[in-house]
Each structure stands twice: as C-alpha cells, then as structure tokens.
CSV table of C-alpha atoms in Angstrom, one decimal:
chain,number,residue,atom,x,y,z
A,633,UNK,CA,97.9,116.4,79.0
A,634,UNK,CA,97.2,119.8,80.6
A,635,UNK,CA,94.3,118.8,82.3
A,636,UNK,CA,96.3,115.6,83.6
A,637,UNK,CA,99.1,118.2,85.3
A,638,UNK,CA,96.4,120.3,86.6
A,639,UNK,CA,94.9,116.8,88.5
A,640,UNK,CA,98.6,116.6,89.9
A,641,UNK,CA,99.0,120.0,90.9
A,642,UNK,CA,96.0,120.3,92.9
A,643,UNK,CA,96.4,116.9,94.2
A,644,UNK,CA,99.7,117.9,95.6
A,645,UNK,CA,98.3,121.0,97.4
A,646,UNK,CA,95.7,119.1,99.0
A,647,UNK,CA,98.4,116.6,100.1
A,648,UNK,CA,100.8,119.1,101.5
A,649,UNK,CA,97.9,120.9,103.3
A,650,UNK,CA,96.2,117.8,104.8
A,651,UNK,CA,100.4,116.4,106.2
A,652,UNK,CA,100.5,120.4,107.6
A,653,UNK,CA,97.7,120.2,109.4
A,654,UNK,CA,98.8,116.7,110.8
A,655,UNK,CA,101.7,118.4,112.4
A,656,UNK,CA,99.3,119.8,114.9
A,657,UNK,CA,97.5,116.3,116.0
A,658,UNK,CA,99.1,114.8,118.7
A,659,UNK,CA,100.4,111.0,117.0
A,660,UNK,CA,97.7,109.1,119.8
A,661,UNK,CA,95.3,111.1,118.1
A,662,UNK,CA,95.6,108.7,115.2
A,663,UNK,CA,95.0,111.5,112.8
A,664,UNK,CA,94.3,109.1,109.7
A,665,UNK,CA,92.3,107.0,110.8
A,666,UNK,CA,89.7,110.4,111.4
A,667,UNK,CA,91.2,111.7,108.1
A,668,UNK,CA,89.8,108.5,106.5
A,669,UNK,CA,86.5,108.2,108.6
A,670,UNK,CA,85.2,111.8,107.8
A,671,UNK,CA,86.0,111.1,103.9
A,672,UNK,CA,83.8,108.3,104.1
A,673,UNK,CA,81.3,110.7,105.9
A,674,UNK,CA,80.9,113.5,104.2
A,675,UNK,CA,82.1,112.2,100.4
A,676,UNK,CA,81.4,108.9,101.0
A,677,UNK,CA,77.8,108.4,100.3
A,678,UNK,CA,77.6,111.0,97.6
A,679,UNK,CA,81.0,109.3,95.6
A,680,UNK,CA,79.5,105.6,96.1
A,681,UNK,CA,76.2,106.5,94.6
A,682,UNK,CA,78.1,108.3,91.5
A,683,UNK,CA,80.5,104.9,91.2
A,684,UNK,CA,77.2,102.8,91.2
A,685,UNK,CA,75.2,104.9,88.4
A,686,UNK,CA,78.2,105.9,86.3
A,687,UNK,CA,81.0,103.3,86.4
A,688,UNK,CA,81.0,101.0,83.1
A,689,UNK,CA,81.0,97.9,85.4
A,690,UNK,CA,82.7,94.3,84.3
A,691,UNK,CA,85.4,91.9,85.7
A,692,UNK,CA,88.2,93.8,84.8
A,693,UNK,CA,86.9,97.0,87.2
A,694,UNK,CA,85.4,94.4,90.0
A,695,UNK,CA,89.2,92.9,89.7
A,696,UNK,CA,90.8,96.2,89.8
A,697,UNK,CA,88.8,97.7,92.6
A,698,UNK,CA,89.6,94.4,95.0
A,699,UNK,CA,93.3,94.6,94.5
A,700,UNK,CA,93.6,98.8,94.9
A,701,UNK,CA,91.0,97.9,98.2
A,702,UNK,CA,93.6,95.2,99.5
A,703,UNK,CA,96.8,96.7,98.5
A,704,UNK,CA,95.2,100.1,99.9
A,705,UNK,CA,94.7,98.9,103.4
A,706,UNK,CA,98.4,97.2,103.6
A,707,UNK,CA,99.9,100.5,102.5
A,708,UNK,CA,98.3,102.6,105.3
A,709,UNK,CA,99.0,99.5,107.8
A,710,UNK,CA,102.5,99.2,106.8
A,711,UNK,CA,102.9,103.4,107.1
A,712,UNK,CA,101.6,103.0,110.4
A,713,UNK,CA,103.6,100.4,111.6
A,714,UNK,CA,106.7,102.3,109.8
A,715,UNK,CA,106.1,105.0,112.0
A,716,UNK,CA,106.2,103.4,115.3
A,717,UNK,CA,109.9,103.1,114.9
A,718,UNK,CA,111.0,106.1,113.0
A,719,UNK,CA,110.0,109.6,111.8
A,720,UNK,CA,108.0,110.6,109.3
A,721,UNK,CA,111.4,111.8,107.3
A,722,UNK,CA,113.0,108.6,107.4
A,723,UNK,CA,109.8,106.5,106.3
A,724,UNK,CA,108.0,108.9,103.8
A,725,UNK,CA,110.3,109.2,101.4
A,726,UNK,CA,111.2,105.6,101.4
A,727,UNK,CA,107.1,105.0,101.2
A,728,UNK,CA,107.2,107.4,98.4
A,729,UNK,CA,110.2,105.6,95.6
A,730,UNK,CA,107.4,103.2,94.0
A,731,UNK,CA,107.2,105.1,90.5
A,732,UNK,CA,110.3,102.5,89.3
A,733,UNK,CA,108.6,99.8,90.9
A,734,UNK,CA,105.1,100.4,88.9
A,735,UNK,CA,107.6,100.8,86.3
A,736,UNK,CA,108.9,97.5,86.2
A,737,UNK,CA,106.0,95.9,86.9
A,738,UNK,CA,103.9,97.4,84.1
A,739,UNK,CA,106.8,96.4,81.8
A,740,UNK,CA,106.5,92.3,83.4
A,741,UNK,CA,103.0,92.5,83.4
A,742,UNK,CA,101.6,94.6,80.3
A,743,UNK,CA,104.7,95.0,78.2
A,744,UNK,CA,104.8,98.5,78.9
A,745,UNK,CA,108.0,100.4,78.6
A,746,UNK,CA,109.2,103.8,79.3
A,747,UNK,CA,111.4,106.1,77.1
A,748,UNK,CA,115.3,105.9,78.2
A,749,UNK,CA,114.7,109.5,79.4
A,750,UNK,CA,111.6,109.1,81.3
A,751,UNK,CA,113.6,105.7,83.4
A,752,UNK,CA,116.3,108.5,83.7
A,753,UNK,CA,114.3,111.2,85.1
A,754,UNK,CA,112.3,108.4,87.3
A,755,UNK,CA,115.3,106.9,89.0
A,756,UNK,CA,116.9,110.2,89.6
A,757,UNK,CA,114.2,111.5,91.3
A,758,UNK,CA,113.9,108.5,93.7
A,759,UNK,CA,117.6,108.7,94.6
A,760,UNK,CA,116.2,112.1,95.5
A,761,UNK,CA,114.0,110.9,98.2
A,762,UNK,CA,116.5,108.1,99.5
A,763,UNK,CA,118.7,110.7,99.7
A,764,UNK,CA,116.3,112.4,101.6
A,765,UNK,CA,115.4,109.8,103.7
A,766,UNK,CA,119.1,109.4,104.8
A,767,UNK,CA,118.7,113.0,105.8
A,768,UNK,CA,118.0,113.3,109.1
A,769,UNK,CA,117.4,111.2,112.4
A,770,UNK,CA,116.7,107.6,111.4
A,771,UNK,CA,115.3,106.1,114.9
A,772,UNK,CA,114.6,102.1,114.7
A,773,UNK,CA,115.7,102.3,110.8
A,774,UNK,CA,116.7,98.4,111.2
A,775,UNK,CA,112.4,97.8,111.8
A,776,UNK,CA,111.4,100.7,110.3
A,777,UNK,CA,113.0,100.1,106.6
A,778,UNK,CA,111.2,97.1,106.2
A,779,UNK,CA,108.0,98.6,106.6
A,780,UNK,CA,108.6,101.1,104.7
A,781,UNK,CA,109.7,99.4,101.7
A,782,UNK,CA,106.4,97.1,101.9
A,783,UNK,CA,104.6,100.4,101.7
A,784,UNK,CA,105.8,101.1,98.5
A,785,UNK,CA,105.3,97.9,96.9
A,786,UNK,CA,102.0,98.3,98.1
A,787,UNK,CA,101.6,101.8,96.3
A,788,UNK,CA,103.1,100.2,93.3
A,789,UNK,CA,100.4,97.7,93.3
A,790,UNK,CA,97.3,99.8,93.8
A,791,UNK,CA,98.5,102.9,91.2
A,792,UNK,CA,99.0,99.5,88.7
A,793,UNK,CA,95.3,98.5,89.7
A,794,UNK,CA,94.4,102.2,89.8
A,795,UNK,CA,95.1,102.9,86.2
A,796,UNK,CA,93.2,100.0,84.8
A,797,UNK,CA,90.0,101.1,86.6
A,798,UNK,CA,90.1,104.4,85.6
A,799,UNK,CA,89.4,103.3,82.4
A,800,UNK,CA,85.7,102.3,83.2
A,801,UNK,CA,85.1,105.2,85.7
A,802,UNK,CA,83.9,107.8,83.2
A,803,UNK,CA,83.3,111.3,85.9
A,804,UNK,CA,85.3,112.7,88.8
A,805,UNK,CA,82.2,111.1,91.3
A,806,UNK,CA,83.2,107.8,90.1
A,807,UNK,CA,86.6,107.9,90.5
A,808,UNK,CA,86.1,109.8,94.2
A,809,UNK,CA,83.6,106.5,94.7
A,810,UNK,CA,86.7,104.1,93.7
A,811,UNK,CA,88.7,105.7,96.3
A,812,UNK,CA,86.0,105.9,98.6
A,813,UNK,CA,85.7,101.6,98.4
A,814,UNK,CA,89.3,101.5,99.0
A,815,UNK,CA,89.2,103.8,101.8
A,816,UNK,CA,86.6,102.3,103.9
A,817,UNK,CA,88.6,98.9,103.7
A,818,UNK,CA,91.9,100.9,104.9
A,819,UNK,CA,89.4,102.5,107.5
A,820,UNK,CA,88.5,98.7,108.9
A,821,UNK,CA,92.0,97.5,108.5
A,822,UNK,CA,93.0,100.4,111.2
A,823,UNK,CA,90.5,100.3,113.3
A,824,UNK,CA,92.0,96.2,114.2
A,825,UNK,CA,95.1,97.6,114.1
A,826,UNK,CA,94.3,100.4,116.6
A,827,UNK,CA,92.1,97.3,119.0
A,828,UNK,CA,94.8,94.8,118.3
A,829,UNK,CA,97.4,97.3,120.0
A,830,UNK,CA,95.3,99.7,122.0
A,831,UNK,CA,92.6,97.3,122.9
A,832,UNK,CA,89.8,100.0,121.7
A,833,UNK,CA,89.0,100.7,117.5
A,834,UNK,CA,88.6,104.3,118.6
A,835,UNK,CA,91.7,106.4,119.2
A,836,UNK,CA,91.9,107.7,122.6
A,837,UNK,CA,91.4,111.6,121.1
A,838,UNK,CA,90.2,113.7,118.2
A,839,UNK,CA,91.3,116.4,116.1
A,840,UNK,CA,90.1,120.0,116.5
A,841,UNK,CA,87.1,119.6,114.3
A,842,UNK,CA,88.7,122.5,111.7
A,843,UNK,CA,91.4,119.5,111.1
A,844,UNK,CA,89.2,116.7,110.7
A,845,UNK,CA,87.3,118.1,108.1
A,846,UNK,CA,89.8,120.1,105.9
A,847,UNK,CA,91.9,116.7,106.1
A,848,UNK,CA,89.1,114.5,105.5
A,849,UNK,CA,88.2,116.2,102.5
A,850,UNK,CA,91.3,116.6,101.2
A,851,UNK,CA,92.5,113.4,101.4
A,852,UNK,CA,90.2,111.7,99.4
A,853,UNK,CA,89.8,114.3,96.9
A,854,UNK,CA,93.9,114.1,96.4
A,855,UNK,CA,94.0,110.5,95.6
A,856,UNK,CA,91.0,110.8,93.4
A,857,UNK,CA,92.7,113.6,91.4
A,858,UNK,CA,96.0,111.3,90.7
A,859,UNK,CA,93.9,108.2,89.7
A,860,UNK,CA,91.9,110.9,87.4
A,861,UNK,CA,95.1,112.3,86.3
A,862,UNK,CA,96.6,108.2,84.7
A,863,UNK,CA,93.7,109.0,82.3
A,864,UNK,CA,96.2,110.8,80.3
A,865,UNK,CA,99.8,109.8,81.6
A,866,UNK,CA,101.3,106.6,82.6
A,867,UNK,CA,101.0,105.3,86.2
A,868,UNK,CA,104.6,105.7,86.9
A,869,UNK,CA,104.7,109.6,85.3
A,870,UNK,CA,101.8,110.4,87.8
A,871,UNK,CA,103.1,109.0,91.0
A,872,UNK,CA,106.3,110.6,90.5
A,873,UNK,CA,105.1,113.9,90.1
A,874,UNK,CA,102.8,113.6,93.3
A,875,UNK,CA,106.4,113.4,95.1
A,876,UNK,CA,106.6,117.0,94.2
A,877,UNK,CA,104.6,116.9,97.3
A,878,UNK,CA,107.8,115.9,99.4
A,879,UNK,CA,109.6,118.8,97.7
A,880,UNK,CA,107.1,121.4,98.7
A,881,UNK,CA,107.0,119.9,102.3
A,882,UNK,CA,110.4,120.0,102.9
A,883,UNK,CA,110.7,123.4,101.5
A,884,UNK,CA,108.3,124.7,103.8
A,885,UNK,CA,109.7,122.9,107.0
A,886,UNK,CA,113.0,124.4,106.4
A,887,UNK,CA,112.1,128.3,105.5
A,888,UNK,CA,108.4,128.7,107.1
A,889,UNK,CA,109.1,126.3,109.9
A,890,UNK,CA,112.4,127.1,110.8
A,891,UNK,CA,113.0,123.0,110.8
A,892,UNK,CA,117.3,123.4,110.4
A,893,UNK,CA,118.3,120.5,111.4
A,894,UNK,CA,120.2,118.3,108.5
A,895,UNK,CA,118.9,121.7,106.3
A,896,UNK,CA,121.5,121.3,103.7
A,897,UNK,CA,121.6,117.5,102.5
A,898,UNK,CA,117.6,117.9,102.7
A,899,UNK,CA,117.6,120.8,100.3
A,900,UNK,CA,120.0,119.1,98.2
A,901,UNK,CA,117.5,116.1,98.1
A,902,UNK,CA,114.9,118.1,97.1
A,903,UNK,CA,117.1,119.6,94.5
A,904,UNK,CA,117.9,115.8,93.1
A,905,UNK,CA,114.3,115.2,92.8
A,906,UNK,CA,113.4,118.3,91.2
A,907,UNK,CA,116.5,117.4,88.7
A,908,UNK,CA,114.2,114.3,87.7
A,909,UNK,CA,111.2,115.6,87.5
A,910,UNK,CA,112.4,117.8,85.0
A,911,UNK,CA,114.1,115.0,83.0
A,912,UNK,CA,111.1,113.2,83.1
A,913,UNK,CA,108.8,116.6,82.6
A,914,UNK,CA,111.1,117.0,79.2
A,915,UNK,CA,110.4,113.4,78.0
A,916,UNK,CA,106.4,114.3,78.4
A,917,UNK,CA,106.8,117.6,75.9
A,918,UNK,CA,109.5,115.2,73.3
C-alpha cells in the first residue's frame, strides 16, 4: 500500500515538472511529440530489452499491451486535437475525469465493484475537475468538449488494459518497457498527425535541449510509476490520485505564477477534488 502511494507521489512530481517546463515551449514546437521521441531514446532501448527478458509473456499480456498501444495513441491524438480549439484548462481537466469511467467499466467487464465510499470520494473529485474546467476561458468549447471527452474514454481504456499487464511484468524495467511500446505507437500516430496538418512529421522547432531531456525522462518514468502503482490498488484509486497532479498545478499557477484570473472558482475546484481524494484516501485505510 505504502509503496503504491509512494509510485503516485513521485509520479505526480514528475508530471507537474514535465507540464511546467511545457509552459516554456512555444505550442508549434510540439513539445510531446519530442517529450515522447527522447523517452524512446534515451529509456527506450534499455526498458524494451528489460520487457523482453523479464515479462512473464502470454495472450493475456500480448492482448493487454495492443489495446494500452491503441487506446494510448488515440488519447494523445484526441489531446492534441482538444487543444487546437481550447486551453489547456478547459481540456485537461475534462481529459482527466476517467477514474468513474474505469470504474464502471471494471464493474461491466470483471464484476469489480467499489466501496460506497470510494464511488463517493471518486465522483466528488471529478466534479472537482469539471468544475475546474468550467473555470476559466473556454475557447471553441462546442469542438473542443468532444475531444476531450474521447480522451478520457481513452485513458479509461488503457489504465483497464494497464492493470491487467502489470500483473505479468514483474520489475520497474518491464513495466517502463510496457510504456515504452505504447509510447512509440503514440510517437507514429503524431508524427501523421503533425504531416497530415503541417505537411512535415517533424515540428517546425525544438525545445531548449534542458527541456527535452528532463521532459523526456520524466514522462515515461511517470506513467510507468502509476501502472507500477495498480499492483497494489485498483485502476480507478490510482488514476484518481494522479489528478492530485491538477491540484498542485493549479496551486502553483495561482501563488508562484501569479495566474489570477478566475483565481477563486479555480481554488475552490481544487478544494472539491482534494475533498474526494480524501473520501476516497479514508476508504483505502477502512
């Protein structure tokens, strides 16, 4: 359990530090598509080669590792079309309110259910982030919504995936390697997107070189740490305590970077999500 919390809190450093250091890449720049290209370069080869020696291969991980590939790459597609009409603090958020949907669909599918209090402290805390998303400047919300939305089913279906292959992927190399497959099939799935609008697969800058690798490493490493941490908790616990991630972001725009506008409904959404967390925080020490 403690070493499952652990996994989340690092995980949400690493995810708040490699967002922060977005802020300073221009959006042309395309700064996940080199986040995602230096993971596979400098973790990559190392995490693939751990994956081959140490996984306990069968179907069941084959199956697992095509649907957390497939669902991977229409979650940072769907993000990146989400974005193209509205800001990141309209769409995140929205991206972010799967944990009820891997709830429900680990109940359809594997007859899992959740204490009353942990469905309490789950669906409180997403209220949190729509009320977060309804926060501030909402741009194209009428195309952007849509998008949005399909990015969380899509993180609903991968964490799903993700916690049945973490089963059979016994070290932290393994499960980095996991990520890593998923990651260079998200990596492809840009790259058309980027020719299919900007007629080149390379985007037209890069990243000072201190951002590309920070974020590259961290943003593998930060996925790998949440699918490590379902080895102890339930899928839906796991991705609702990464959103403590949104909490910390916004509490850092609004007293570090002096971001003030809409300040008071957005701390009062962080405030409704951290009300959640605790609810479902109390159902994990019952």
């Amino acid at each position: 359990m403690h070493t499952a919390l652990l996994a989340i809190g690092l995980s949400v450093l690493m995810h708040v530090a490699w967002n922060l250091l977005a802020r300073h890449v221009t959006a042309r720049c395309n700064f996940l598509w080199w986040g995602l290209l230096i993971h596979l370069l400098v973790l990559g080869p190392w995490a693939l080669w751990r994956l081959v020696l140490d996984s306990h291969w069968n179907s069941e991980l084959l199956v697992a590792m095509l649907i957390s590939a497939a669902a991977n790459t229409l979650y940072f597609i769907a993000l990146r079309q989400a974005y193209r009409f509205a800001p990141v603090a309209l769409v995140y958020p929205l991206a972010r309110s799967s944990p009820i949907l891997i709830a429900l669909w680990a109940w359809l599918l594997f007859g899992h259910t959740l204490s009353t209090m942990a469905l309490v402290g789950i669906t409180v805390s997403v209220a949190g982030l729509w009320l977060l998303a309804g926060s501030g400047s909402k741009g194209d919300s009428a195309h952007a919504i849509p998008w949005a939305m399909l990015a969380a089913l899509c993180t609903s279906v991968y964490s799903l995936s993700d916690k049945v292959a973490v089963g059979h992927l016994p070290g932290f190399g393994a499960q980095l390697g996991f990520i890593s497959v998923g990651y260079a099939a998200s990596f492809v799935g840009l790259s058309l997107v980027q020719y299919r609008q900007h007629r080149h697969f390379v985007p037209p800058c890069r990243p000072a070189l201190r951002y590309l690798l920070l974020g590259g490493v961290f943003i593998g490493t930060a996925y790998a740490l949440v699918v490590r941490a379902m080895l102890e908790l339930p899928a839906a616990y796991v991705v609702a305590y990464t959103n403590t991630g949104i909490v910390l972001a916004t509490l850092l725009s609004v007293g570090l970077f002096r971001e003030r506008q809409y300040w008071r409904r957005r701390l009062l959404a962080t405030v409704v999500v951290g009300v959640g967390l605790l609810v479902l925080g109390l159902d994990i020490y019952a």
